[in-house]
Amino acid sequence: MKKITFVPIEYGCNDNCISCPVPRQGERENPSFKDVKESIDKIAQYSNHIEFNGGEPTLNKDLFKILKYAEIKGFKEIGLLSNVKLFYYEKYVKLLSTIKNIKIITTIYGHNEKIQDAITRTPNSFKYKFGALKNLTKYEIPIELRILIHKMNYEYFEDISKFIIENFQKDNFMKVVVMYPKLTVAAYKNKNVVSERMSIVSKYMISGVEKLSENGYNVVLYHFPHCVIDKKIWKNSGEMTAIDGEMTFLETCEECIMKSKCSGIWRSYLSIYDDKEFKPIKNED
């Protein structure tokens, strides 16, 4: 079984994303600093990587104390999955830059205020995102930039790609991740406006992925089985953020020559759609 290397430290959030797949504060209690330390100690026994998430982890008043403790434990990579609003303010980015081996993981939904703010359901979230990313790149903090692509934004994927190319350098991001969402909690509740078949969404990804790659960005696809994406971007596919039990394969996947490189299919996706679009790849021609 894959060992967990992430630690939720705050279940509240200052966004209200329509496609959020995690329970919110009130549905579960926030962990104490003591609880977080115990989780860090446990993960340090078997991993050099740790990730803090939520909710929105920057809402935790002990955030920097937690990050410093993780640094002391010697992790080679300390991930922080955040909407980065706090880092719109440069003084916090300066403080963050003192954490050894820190890495920011953050998601964008659109190339403008209209799309980003509609999905986060929070005014000015695009402004905060853009400003924070500029601050983080100024201090050369490693960033994994994720594009969560679904029904509300897939038609604009090429525009999102152009926005990245026009406003950031390839070296600003460790990688640019294109992700299909886990359709649970709010994402499931709002499935009529969030979910779309992967085979439809993926058609709009080809040009944008190619343009990012041509411009030197390290582009990786998460949670897109090879059989639902164009062969041109097969080389980008295969990784995932899912934990054990969240992904699955069909019986017919055993016949697929790409299975060993495939992420599998979200179980949450199959709770909404049938499996007809997933067909085994028999050859690479």
GROMACS .gro file of C-alpha atoms in nm, residues 58-167:
model
  110
   58THR     CA    1  -0.223   2.924   0.501
   59LEU     CA    2  -0.521   2.994   0.730
   60ASN     CA    3  -0.351   2.792   1.003
   61LYS     CA    4  -0.199   3.040   1.252
   62ASP     CA    5   0.091   2.800   1.312
   63LEU     CA    6   0.178   2.766   0.942
   64PHE     CA    7   0.536   2.891   0.958
   65LYS     CA    8   0.600   2.707   1.284
   66ILE     CA    9   0.483   2.388   1.110
   67LEU     CA   10   0.702   2.453   0.806
   68LYS     CA   11   1.004   2.523   1.026
   69TYR     CA   12   0.947   2.201   1.216
   70ALA     CA   13   0.934   2.008   0.888
   71GLU     CA   14   1.257   2.178   0.783
   72ILE     CA   15   1.425   2.071   1.108
   73LYS     CA   16   1.317   1.711   1.041
   74GLY     CA   17   1.525   1.719   0.723
   75PHE     CA   18   1.272   1.672   0.443
   76LYS     CA   19   1.423   1.721   0.099
   77GLU     CA   20   1.093   1.857  -0.032
   78ILE     CA   21   0.830   2.040   0.173
   79GLY     CA   22   0.520   2.093  -0.039
   80LEU     CA   23   0.250   2.347   0.041
   81LEU     CA   24  -0.076   2.302  -0.154
   82SER     CA   25  -0.234   2.647  -0.140
   83ASN     CA   26  -0.447   2.899  -0.325
   84VAL     CA   27  -0.151   3.135  -0.246
   85LYS     CA   28  -0.368   3.435  -0.152
   86LEU     CA   29  -0.146   3.501   0.147
   87PHE     CA   30   0.151   3.534  -0.086
   88TYR     CA   31  -0.007   3.826  -0.268
   89TYR     CA   32   0.163   4.012   0.017
   90GLU     CA   33   0.537   4.015  -0.041
   91LYS     CA   34   0.635   4.011   0.328
   92TYR     CA   35   0.493   3.658   0.358
   93VAL     CA   36   0.677   3.540   0.048
   94LYS     CA   37   1.000   3.678   0.193
   95LEU     CA   38   0.933   3.478   0.511
   96LEU     CA   39   0.845   3.169   0.307
   97SER     CA   40   1.175   3.195   0.120
   98THR     CA   41   1.359   3.127   0.447
   99ILE     CA   42   1.216   2.771   0.457
  100LYS     CA   43   1.469   2.529   0.313
  101ASN     CA   44   1.335   2.296   0.040
  102ILE     CA   45   0.991   2.460   0.027
  103LYS     CA   46   0.776   2.404  -0.282
  104ILE     CA   47   0.443   2.568  -0.362
  105ILE     CA   48   0.165   2.373  -0.534
  106THR     CA   49  -0.120   2.588  -0.661
  107THR     CA   50  -0.403   2.568  -0.913
  108ILE     CA   51  -0.532   2.810  -1.174
  109TYR     CA   52  -0.868   2.775  -1.345
  110GLY     CA   53  -0.864   3.049  -1.604
  111HIS     CA   54  -0.670   3.313  -1.791
  112ASN     CA   55  -0.882   3.600  -1.667
  113GLU     CA   56  -1.090   3.721  -1.375
  114LYS     CA   57  -1.420   3.611  -1.527
  115ILE     CA   58  -1.335   3.240  -1.541
  116GLN     CA   59  -1.111   3.214  -1.234
  117ASP     CA   60  -1.351   3.400  -1.004
  118ALA     CA   61  -1.654   3.210  -1.135
  119ILE     CA   62  -1.494   2.878  -1.041
  120THR     CA   63  -1.354   2.989  -0.705
  121ARG     CA   64  -1.680   3.179  -0.639
  122THR     CA   65  -1.464   3.442  -0.471
  123PRO     CA   66  -1.418   3.802  -0.591
  124ASN     CA   67  -1.065   3.904  -0.691
  125SER     CA   68  -0.923   3.552  -0.672
  126PHE     CA   69  -0.760   3.598  -1.013
  127LYS     CA   70  -0.593   3.920  -0.897
  128TYR     CA   71  -0.458   3.749  -0.586
  129LYS     CA   72  -0.341   3.445  -0.783
  130PHE     CA   73  -0.154   3.647  -1.042
  131GLY     CA   74   0.007   3.878  -0.787
  132ALA     CA   75   0.109   3.588  -0.565
  133LEU     CA   76   0.265   3.396  -0.853
  134LYS     CA   77   0.467   3.703  -0.949
  135ASN     CA   78   0.590   3.739  -0.590
  136LEU     CA   79   0.679   3.372  -0.564
  137THR     CA   80   0.874   3.380  -0.890
  138LYS     CA   81   1.054   3.697  -0.776
  139TYR     CA   82   1.190   3.507  -0.476
  140GLU     CA   83   1.259   3.201  -0.695
  141ILE     CA   84   1.044   2.970  -0.484
  142PRO     CA   85   0.979   2.641  -0.669
  143ILE     CA   86   0.621   2.617  -0.799
  144GLU     CA   87   0.415   2.331  -0.933
  145LEU     CA   88   0.139   2.505  -1.130
  146ARG     CA   89  -0.175   2.299  -1.178
  147ILE     CA   90  -0.452   2.362  -1.428
  148LEU     CA   91  -0.770   2.189  -1.316
  149ILE     CA   92  -0.966   2.142  -1.634
  150HIS     CA   93  -1.339   2.070  -1.637
  151LYS     CA   94  -1.669   2.175  -1.793
  152MET     CA   95  -1.642   2.541  -1.691
  153ASN     CA   96  -1.302   2.605  -1.848
  154TYR     CA   97  -1.194   2.333  -2.093
  155GLU     CA   98  -1.289   2.539  -2.398
  156TYR     CA   99  -1.043   2.805  -2.280
  157PHE     CA  100  -0.749   2.574  -2.225
  158GLU     CA  101  -0.547   2.715  -2.513
  159ASP     CA  102  -0.605   3.067  -2.377
  160ILE     CA  103  -0.486   2.954  -2.033
  161SER     CA  104  -0.172   2.811  -2.192
  162LYS     CA  105  -0.107   3.138  -2.379
  163PHE     CA  106  -0.155   3.332  -2.055
  164ILE     CA  107   0.115   3.124  -1.886
  165ILE     CA  108   0.357   3.162  -2.177
  166GLU     CA  109   0.302   3.538  -2.203
  167ASN     CA  110   0.333   3.614  -1.833
   0.00000   0.00000   0.00000
